Short mmCIF file of C-alpha atoms in Angstrom, two decimals:
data_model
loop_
_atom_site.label_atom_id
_atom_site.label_comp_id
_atom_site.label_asym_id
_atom_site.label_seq_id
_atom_site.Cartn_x
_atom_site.Cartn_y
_atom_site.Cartn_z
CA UNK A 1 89.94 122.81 75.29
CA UNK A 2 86.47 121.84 76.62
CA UNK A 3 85.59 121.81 72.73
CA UNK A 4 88.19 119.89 71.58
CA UNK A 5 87.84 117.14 74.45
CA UNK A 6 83.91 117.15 73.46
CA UNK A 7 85.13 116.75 69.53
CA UNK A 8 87.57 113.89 70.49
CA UNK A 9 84.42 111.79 71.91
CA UNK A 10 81.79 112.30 69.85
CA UNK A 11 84.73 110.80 66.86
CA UNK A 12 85.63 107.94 69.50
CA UNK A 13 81.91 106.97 69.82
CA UNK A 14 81.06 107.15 66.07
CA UNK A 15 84.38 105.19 65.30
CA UNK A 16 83.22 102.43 68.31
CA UNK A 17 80.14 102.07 66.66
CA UNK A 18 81.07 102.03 62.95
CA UNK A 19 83.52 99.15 63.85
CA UNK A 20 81.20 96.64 65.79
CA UNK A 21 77.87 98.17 65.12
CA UNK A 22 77.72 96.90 61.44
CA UNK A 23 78.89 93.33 62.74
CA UNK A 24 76.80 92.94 65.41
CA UNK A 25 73.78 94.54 63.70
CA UNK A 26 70.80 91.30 63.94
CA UNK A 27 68.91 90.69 60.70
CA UNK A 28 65.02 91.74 61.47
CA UNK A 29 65.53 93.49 64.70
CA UNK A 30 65.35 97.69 64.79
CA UNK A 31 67.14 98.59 61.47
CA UNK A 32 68.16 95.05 60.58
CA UNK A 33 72.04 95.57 59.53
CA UNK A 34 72.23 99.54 58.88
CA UNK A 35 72.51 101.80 61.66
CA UNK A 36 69.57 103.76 62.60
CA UNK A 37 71.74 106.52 63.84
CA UNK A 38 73.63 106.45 60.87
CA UNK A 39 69.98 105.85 58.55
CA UNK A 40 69.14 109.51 59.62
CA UNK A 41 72.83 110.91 59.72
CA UNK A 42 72.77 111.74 63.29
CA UNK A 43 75.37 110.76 66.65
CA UNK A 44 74.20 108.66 69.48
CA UNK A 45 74.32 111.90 71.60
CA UNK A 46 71.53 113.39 69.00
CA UNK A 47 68.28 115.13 71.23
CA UNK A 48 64.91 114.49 70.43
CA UNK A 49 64.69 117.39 67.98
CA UNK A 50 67.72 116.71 66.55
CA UNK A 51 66.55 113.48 65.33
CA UNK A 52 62.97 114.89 64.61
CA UNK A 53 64.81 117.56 62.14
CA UNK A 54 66.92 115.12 60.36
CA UNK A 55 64.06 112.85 59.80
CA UNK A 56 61.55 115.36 58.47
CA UNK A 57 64.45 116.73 55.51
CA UNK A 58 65.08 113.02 54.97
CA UNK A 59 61.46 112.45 54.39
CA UNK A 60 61.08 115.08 51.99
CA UNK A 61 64.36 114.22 50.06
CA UNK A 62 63.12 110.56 49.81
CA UNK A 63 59.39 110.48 49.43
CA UNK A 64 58.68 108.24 46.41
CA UNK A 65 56.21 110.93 44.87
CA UNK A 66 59.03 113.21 44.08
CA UNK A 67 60.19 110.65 41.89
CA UNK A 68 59.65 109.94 38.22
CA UNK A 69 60.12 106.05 36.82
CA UNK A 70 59.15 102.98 38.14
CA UNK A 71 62.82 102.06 39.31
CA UNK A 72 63.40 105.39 41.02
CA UNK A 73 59.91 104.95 42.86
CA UNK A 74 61.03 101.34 44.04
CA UNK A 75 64.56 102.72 45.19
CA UNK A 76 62.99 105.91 47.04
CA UNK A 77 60.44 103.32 48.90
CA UNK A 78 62.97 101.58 50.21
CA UNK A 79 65.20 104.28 51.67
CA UNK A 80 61.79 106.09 53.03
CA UNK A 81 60.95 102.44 54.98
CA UNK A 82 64.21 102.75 56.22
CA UNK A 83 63.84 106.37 57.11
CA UNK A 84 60.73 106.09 58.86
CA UNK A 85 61.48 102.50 61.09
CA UNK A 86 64.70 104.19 62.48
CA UNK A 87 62.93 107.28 63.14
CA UNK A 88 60.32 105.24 64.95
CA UNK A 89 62.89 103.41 67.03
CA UNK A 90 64.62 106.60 67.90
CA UNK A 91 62.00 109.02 68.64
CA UNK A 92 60.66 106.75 71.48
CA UNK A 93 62.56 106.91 74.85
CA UNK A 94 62.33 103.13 76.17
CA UNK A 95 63.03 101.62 71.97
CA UNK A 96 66.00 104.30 72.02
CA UNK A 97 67.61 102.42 75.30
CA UNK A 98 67.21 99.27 73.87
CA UNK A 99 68.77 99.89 70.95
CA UNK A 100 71.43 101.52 72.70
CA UNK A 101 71.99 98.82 74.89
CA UNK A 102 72.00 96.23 71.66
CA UNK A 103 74.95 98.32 70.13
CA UNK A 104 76.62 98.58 73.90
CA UNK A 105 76.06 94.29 74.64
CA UNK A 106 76.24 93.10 70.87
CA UNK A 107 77.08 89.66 72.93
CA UNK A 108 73.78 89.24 74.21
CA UNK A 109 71.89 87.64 71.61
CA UNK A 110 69.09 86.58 72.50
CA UNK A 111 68.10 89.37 74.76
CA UNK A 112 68.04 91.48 72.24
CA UNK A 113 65.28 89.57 70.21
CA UNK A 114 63.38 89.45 73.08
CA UNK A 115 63.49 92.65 74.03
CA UNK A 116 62.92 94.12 70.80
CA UNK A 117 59.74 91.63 70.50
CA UNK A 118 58.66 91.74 74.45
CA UNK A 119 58.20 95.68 73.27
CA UNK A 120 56.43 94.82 69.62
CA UNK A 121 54.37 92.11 71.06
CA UNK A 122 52.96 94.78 73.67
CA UNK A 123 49.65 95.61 73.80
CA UNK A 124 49.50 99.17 72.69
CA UNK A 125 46.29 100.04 75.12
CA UNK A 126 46.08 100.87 78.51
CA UNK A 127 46.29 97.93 80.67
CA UNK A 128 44.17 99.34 83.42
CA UNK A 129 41.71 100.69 80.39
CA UNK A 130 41.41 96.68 79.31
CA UNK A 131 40.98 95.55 82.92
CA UNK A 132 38.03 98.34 82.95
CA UNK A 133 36.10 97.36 80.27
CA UNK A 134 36.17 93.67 80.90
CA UNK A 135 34.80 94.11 84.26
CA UNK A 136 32.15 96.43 83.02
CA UNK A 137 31.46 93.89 80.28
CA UNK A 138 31.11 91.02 82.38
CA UNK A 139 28.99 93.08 85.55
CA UNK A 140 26.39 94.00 82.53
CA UNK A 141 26.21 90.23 81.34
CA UNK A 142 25.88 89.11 85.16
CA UNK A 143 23.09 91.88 85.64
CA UNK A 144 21.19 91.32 82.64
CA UNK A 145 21.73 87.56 83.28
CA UNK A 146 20.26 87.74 86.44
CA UNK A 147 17.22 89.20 85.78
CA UNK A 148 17.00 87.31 82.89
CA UNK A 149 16.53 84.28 85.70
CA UNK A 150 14.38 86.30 88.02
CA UNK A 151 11.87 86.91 84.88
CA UNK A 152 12.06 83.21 84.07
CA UNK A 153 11.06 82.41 87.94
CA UNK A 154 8.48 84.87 87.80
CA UNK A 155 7.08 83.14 84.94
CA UNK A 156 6.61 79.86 86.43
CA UNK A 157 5.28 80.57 89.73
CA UNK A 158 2.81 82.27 87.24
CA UNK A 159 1.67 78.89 85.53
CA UNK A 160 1.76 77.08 89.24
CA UNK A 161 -1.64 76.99 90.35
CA UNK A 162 -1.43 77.65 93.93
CA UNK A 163 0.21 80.82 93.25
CA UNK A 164 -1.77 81.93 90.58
CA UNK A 165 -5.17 81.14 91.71
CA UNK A 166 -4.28 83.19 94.94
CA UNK A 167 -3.02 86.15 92.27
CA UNK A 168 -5.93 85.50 89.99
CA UNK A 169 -8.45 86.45 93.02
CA UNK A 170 -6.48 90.09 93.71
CA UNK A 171 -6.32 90.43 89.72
CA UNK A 172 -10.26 89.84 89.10
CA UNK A 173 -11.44 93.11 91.68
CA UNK A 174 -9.06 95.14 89.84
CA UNK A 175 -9.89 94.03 86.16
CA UNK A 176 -13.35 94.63 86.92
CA UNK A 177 -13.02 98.25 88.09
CA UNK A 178 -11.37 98.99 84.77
CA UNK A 179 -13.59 96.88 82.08
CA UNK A 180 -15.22 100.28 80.73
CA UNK A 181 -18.67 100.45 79.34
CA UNK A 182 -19.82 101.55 75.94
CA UNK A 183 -16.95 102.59 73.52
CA UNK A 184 -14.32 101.83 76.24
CA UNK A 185 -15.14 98.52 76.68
CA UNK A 186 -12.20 96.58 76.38
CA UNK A 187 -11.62 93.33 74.22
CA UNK A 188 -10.90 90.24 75.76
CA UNK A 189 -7.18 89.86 74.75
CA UNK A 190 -7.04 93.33 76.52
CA UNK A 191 -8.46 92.10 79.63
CA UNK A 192 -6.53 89.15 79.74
CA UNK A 193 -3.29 90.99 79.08
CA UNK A 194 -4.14 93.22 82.27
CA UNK A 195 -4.79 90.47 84.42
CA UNK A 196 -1.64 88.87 83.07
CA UNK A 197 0.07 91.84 83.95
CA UNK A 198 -1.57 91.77 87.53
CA UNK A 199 -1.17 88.63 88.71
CA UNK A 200 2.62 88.73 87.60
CA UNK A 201 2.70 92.21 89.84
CA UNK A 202 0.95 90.43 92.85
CA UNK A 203 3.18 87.42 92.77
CA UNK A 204 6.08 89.48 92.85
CA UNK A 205 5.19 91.32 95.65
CA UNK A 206 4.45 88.31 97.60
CA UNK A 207 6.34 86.07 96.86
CA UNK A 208 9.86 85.98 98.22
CA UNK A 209 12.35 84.39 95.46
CA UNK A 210 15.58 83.56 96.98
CA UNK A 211 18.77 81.94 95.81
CA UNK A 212 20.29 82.19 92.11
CA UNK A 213 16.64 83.05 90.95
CA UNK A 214 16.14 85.99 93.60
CA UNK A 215 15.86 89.54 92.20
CA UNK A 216 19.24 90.82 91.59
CA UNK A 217 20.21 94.19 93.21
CA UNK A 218 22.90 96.13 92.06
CA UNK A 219 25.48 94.85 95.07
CA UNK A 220 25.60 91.94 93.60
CA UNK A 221 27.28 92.54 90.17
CA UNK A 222 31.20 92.13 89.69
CA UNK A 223 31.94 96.01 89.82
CA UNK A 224 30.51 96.91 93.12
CA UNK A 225 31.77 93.54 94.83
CA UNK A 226 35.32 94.83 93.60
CA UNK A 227 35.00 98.56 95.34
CA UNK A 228 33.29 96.74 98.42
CA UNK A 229 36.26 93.54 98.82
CA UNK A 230 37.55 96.03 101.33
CA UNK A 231 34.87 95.82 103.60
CA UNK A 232 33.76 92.27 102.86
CA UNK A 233 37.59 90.84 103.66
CA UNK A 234 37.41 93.26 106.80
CA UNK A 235 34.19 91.78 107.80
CA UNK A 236 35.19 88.54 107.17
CA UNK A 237 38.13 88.88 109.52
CA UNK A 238 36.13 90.38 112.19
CA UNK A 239 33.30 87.58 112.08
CA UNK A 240 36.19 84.72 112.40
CA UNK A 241 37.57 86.34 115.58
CA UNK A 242 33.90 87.02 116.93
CA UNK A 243 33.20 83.20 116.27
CA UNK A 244 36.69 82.00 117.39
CA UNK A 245 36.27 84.53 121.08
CA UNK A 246 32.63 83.44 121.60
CA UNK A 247 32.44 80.06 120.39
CA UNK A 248 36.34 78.49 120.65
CA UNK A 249 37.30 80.24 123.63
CA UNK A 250 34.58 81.07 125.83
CA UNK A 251 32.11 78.23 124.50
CA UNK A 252 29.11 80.18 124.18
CA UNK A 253 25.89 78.48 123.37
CA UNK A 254 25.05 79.29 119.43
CA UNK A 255 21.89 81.06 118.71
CA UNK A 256 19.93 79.75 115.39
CA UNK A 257 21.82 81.89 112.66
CA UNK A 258 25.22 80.24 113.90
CA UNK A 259 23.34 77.07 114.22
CA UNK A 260 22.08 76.97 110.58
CA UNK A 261 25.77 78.38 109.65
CA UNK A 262 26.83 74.98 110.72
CA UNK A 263 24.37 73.15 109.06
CA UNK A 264 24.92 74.83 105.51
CA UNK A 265 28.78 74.02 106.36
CA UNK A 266 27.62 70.41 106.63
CA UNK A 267 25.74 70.86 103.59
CA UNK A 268 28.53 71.64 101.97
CA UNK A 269 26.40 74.37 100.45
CA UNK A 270 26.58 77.37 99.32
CA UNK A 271 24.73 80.80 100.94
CA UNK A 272 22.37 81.32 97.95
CA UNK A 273 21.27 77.48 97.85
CA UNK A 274 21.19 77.32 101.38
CA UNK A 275 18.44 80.83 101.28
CA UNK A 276 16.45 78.88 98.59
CA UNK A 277 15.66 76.62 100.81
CA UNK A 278 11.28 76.71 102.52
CA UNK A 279 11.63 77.94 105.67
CA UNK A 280 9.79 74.89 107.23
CA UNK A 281 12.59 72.88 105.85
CA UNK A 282 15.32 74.60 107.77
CA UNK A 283 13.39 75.14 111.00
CA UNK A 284 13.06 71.04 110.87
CA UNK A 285 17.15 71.40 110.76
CA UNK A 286 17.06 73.21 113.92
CA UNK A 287 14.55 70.75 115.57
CA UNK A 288 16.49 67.65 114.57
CA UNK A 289 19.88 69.47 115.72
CA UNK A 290 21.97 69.15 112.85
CA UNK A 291 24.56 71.71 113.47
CA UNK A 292 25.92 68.40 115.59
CA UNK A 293 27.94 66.51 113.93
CA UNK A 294 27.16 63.55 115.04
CA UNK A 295 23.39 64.01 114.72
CA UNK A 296 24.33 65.40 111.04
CA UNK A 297 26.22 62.37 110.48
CA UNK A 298 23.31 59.94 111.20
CA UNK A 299 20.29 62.35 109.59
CA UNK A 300 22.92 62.35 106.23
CA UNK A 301 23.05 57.69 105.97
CA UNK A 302 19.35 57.95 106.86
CA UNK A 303 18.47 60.61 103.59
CA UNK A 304 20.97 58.47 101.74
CA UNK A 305 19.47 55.00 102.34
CA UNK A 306 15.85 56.88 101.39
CA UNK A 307 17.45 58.17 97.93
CA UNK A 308 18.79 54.61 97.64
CA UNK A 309 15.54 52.95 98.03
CA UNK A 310 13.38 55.24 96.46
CA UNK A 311 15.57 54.62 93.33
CA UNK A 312 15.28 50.65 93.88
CA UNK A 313 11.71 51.13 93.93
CA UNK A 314 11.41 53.14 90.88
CA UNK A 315 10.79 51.47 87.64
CA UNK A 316 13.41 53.49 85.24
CA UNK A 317 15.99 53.04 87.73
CA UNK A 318 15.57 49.38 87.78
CA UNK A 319 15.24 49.29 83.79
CA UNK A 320 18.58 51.39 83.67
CA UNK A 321 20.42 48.87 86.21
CA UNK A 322 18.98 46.23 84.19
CA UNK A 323 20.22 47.20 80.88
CA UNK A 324 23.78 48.35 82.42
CA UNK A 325 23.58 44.59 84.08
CA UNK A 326 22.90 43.22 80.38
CA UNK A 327 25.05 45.68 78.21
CA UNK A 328 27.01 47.81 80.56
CA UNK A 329 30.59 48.83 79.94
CA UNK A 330 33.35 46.31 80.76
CA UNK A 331 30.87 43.45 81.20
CA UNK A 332 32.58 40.05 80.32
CA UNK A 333 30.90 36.97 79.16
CA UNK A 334 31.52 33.30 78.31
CA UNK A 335 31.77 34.61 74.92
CA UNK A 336 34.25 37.46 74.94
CA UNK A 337 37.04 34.66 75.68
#
């Protein structure tokens, strides 16, 4: 009885789908207007090996090398391409549901083109694996980067002559230790080479290069900033309450690294510019008070009237308002009417 009942709806199903499948089969979607199911002779209730079997005897009944004649060749082709896209469709879980739901909803149109394309249109790598490699990409760039700048500031406090006079003193007792005598004398370019390569030595370890040009540390690439945003967001949090308790609430007086936080807020600058910065020039902050606002307010119109007249008084600036006076943009004359 059991059989019979299990008979009676595997024929109901096959009937349901020969009737609407073939007119509600899209052109260029799956199998286009045949049946995959019906491509590899096999019911909708078919297992994975099922489907595997019937493809592989399929295969080997319609591969176009078993055939002899141009025409033959051309026909076998075709029926293999068919073979193999509905076997494609089939074997894979997720394309089997939606092509089950396409013969289920042959109302739904359009969600069956975009389903069958959302799935085509996929990448076919590892989302996470992408996401990987791009950040690794772009923390090498950043580190190489960097201390592509930190060579190029090295270089130039090389050529300054305060710094390298000062380096060129330390470099001239070592150089002469190691001139040689005799047949290890060394040549000139040799010499200067080594002092080259001293004075660059003694200006980096005295010299204390901050801001976008400072030495970069591993920290600072992409990659570890990711693993540490834990810690940074949980710091961040804690620092706002500590200033909002100590500073809001209980108006506490600020010592000088709250003080200059102010003033770089002023600024409107960011940490690494702000660092760059001599020292002199931010202890003259602190002595002028500028993590008030009003004293910030008048210090800022009295650098801006000093920019302003320094460009009046230079002679570029005036030959550039000049010319912009004569032949600027949207200047009108007498003759333009």
């Amino acid at each position: 009885m059991l059989c019979y009942k299990h008979l009676v709806t595997i024929l109901l199903t096959c009937l349901v789908t020969a009737v609407l499948g073939h007119d509600h089969l899209l052109e260029g979607i799956y199998c286009g207007k045949e049946n995959c199911y019906e491509v590899l002779g096999v019911t909708r209730q078919a297992t994975k090996n099922e489907i595997g079997k019937s493809y592989r005897q399929l295969a080997r009944k319609f591969h176009p090398d078993l055939r002899r004649g141009e025409e033959a060749k051309k026909e076998a082709e075709e029926k293999f391409k068919e073979i193999a896209t509905a076997y494609e469709i089939l074997r894979d879980e997720e394309a089997r549901s939606d092509y089950d739901y396409m013969l289920d909803n042959p109302q739904e149109y359009y969600a069956h083109y975009y389903r069958y394309y959302r799935r085509r249109m996929a990448p076919k790598v590892d989302v996470r694996i992408v996401v990987a490699v791009t950040i690794t990409v772009i923390s090498i760039i950043q580190y190489y980067s960097a201390w592509s700048k930190y060579d190029s500031a090295i270089k130039y406090f090389m050529t300054v002559p305060k710094y390298r006079n000062r380096a060129l003193d330390i470099a001239k007792d070592e150089t002469k230790d190691s001139q040689g005598k005799g047949k290890n004398k060394k040549s000139k370019a040799e010499l200067k080479e080594e002092q080259d390569r001293i004075i660059r030595r003694v200006i980096e370890e005295n010299m204390d290069i901050k801001g976008a040009y400072a030495k970069p540390e591993i920290k600072d690439i992409l990659w570890i900033q990711l693993i540490m945003l834990p810690y940074t967001i949980t710091y961040y949090v804690y620092w706002y309450v500590r200033w909002l308790w100590n500073y809001t609430i209980l108006k506490k007086p600020y010592g000088d690294e709250e003080k200059l936080y102010l003033i770089r807020k002023f600024m409107q600058l960011g940490q690494h510019q702000f660092d760059a910065l001599e020292d002199s020039e931010r202890k003259s902050f602190l002595d002028k008070e500028l993590w008030i606002k009003e004293n910030f307010t008048v210090w800022k119109d009295i650098k801006e009237e000093e920019t302003k007249k320094s460009l009046a008084e230079n002679n570029k600036y005036k030959q550039y308002r000049r010319y912009m006076k004569s032949h600027g943009i949207g200047r009108m004359t007498f003759d333009d009417s």
